PDB file of C-alpha atoms in Angstrom:
ATOM      1  CA  LEU A   4      13.655  27.813   3.527  1.00 92.00           C
ATOM      2  CA  LEU A   5      14.979  29.769   0.929  1.00 93.00           C
ATOM      3  CA  ARG A   6      16.740  26.645   0.389  1.00 95.00           C
ATOM      4  CA  TYR A   7      13.713  25.035  -0.529  1.00 94.00           C
ATOM      5  CA  PHE A   8      12.487  27.235  -3.108  1.00 93.00           C
ATOM      6  CA  THR A   9      16.030  27.656  -4.647  1.00 94.00           C
ATOM      7  CA  GLU A  10      15.982  23.886  -4.726  1.00 95.00           C
ATOM      8  CA  ASN A  11      12.342  23.375  -6.155  1.00 93.00           C
ATOM      9  CA  GLN A  12      12.324  26.408  -7.866  1.00 93.00           C
ATOM     10  CA  TYR A  13      11.072  24.215 -11.318  1.00 92.00           C
ATOM     11  CA  ARG A  14       8.405  22.743  -8.896  1.00 88.00           C
ATOM     12  CA  MET A  15       6.488  25.644  -8.428  1.00 89.00           C
ATOM     13  CA  LYS A  16       4.868  26.353 -12.144  1.00 91.00           C
ATOM     14  CA  TYR A  17       1.887  26.563 -10.799  1.00 89.00           C
ATOM     15  CA  LYS A  18      -0.052  29.065 -13.579  1.00 91.00           C
ATOM     16  CA  GLU A  19       2.087  26.773 -16.233  1.00 93.00           C
ATOM     17  CA  TYR A  20       0.057  24.055 -14.180  1.00 90.00           C
ATOM     18  CA  GLU A  21      -2.788  25.649 -14.141  1.00 90.00           C
ATOM     19  CA  ALA A  22      -3.046  26.363 -17.340  1.00 94.00           C
ATOM     20  CA  ALA A  23      -2.669  23.186 -18.607  1.00 94.00           C
ATOM     21  CA  GLY A  24      -5.628  21.714 -16.322  1.00 91.00           C
ATOM     22  CA  TYR A  25      -3.906  19.897 -12.853  1.00 87.00           C
ATOM     23  CA  MET A  26      -4.962  20.429  -9.571  1.00 82.00           C
ATOM     24  CA  ILE A  27      -3.159  22.708  -7.443  1.00 83.00           C
ATOM     25  CA  GLY A  28      -4.336  23.013  -4.459  1.00 84.00           C
ATOM     26  CA  SER A  29      -5.030  20.147  -1.823  1.00 86.00           C
ATOM     27  CA  GLY A  30      -8.789  19.919  -1.975  1.00 87.00           C
ATOM     28  CA  PRO A  31      -9.011  17.363  -4.722  1.00 82.00           C
ATOM     29  CA  ILE A  32      -6.533  15.791  -2.388  1.00 83.00           C
ATOM     30  CA  GLU A  33      -8.046  15.891   1.075  1.00 88.00           C
ATOM     31  CA  ALA A  34     -11.561  15.112  -0.470  1.00 87.00           C
ATOM     32  CA  ALA A  35     -10.491  11.658  -2.370  1.00 82.00           C
ATOM     33  CA  HIS A  36      -8.443  11.111   1.506  1.00 84.00           C
ATOM     34  CA  ARG A  37     -11.940  11.048   2.658  1.00 85.00           C
ATOM     35  CA  THR A  38     -13.859   9.623   0.108  1.00 82.00           C
ATOM     36  CA  VAL A  39     -11.428   6.755  -0.208  1.00 81.00           C
ATOM     37  CA  VAL A  40      -9.589   5.702   2.847  1.00 85.00           C
ATOM     38  CA  GLN A  41     -11.862   7.036   5.470  1.00 86.00           C
ATOM     39  CA  LYS A  42     -14.901   5.920   4.601  1.00 83.00           C
ATOM     40  CA  ARG A  43     -13.174   2.114   4.247  1.00 83.00           C
ATOM     41  CA  MET A  44     -11.269   2.338   6.695  1.00 87.00           C
ATOM     42  CA  LYS A  45     -12.587   4.733   9.368  1.00 87.00           C
ATOM     43  CA  PRO A  46     -16.389   3.156  11.249  1.00 86.00           C
ATOM     44  CA  SER A  47     -17.449   2.384  14.221  1.00 86.00           C
ATOM     45  CA  GLY A  48     -14.721  -0.397  16.215  1.00 87.00           C
ATOM     46  CA  GLN A  49     -12.300  -0.432  13.216  1.00 87.00           C
ATOM     47  CA  ARG A  50      -8.607  -1.021  13.712  1.00 89.00           C
ATOM     48  CA  TRP A  51      -6.370  -1.183  11.016  1.00 90.00           C
ATOM     49  CA  SER A  52      -2.987  -2.348  11.626  1.00 92.00           C
ATOM     50  CA  ASP A  53      -0.515  -1.371   8.820  1.00 89.00           C
ATOM     51  CA  ASN A  54      -0.653  -4.728   6.913  1.00 92.00           C
ATOM     52  CA  GLY A  55      -4.178  -5.127   7.153  1.00 91.00           C
ATOM     53  CA  ALA A  56      -4.313  -1.816   5.885  1.00 91.00           C
ATOM     54  CA  THR A  57      -2.799  -1.309   2.888  1.00 92.00           C
ATOM     55  CA  PRO A  58      -3.729  -3.932   0.515  1.00 92.00           C
ATOM     56  CA  ILE A  59      -7.499  -3.222   1.066  1.00 91.00           C
ATOM     57  CA  LEU A  60      -6.223   0.411   0.697  1.00 90.00           C
ATOM     58  CA  ASN A  61      -4.424  -0.215  -2.555  1.00 92.00           C
ATOM     59  CA  LEU A  62      -7.815  -2.765  -3.333  1.00 93.00           C
ATOM     60  CA  ARG A  63     -10.774  -0.110  -3.255  1.00 89.00           C
ATOM     61  CA  CYS A  64      -8.267   2.872  -5.010  1.00 89.00           C
ATOM     62  CA  ALA A  65      -9.106   0.771  -8.075  1.00 93.00           C
ATOM     63  CA  ARG A  66     -12.072   0.173  -7.208  1.00 92.00           C
ATOM     64  CA  LYS A  67     -12.584   3.923  -7.193  1.00 88.00           C
ATOM     65  CA  SER A  68     -10.164   4.485 -10.011  1.00 91.00           C
ATOM     66  CA  GLY A  69     -12.856   2.760 -13.063  1.00 94.00           C
ATOM     67  CA  ARG A  70      -9.319   0.142 -12.738  1.00 94.00           C
ATOM     68  CA  TRP A  71     -11.270  -2.464 -11.352  1.00 95.00           C
ATOM     69  CA  GLN A  72     -11.482  -4.875 -14.696  1.00 96.00           C
ATOM     70  CA  MET A  73      -7.553  -5.455 -14.538  1.00 94.00           C
ATOM     71  CA  VAL A  74      -7.790  -6.139 -10.479  1.00 94.00           C
ATOM     72  CA  ARG A  75     -10.351  -9.038 -11.607  1.00 95.00           C
ATOM     73  CA  ASN A  76      -7.840  -9.946 -14.841  1.00 95.00           C
ATOM     74  CA  ILE A  77      -4.816 -10.947 -12.546  1.00 94.00           C
ATOM     75  CA  ILE A  78      -7.162 -12.764  -9.846  1.00 93.00           C
ATOM     76  CA  LYS A  79      -7.470 -14.446 -12.633  1.00 95.00           C
ATOM     77  CA  LYS A  80      -4.839 -14.929 -14.271  1.00 95.00           C
ATOM     78  CA  ALA A  81      -3.270 -16.146 -11.031  1.00 94.00           C
ATOM     79  CA  ALA A  82      -6.224 -18.876  -9.857  1.00 86.00           C
TER      80      ALA A  82
END
């Protein structure tokens, strides 16, 4: 435990991060997981392999983060 804290002390500037407006708790990540991942990947009866889930989650993340136009542009270039 002491080794971990010693080696990662530079990452533990929580007051500084909070003052800069960063969220330092796990709540936003957990909420994003529910919104982005679970609602799409866990409906009743669905089963996903890693190879199938990864591309779908990448698309879902792009959509939810407002970068859907970027995806459309990539598809147009590939066509």
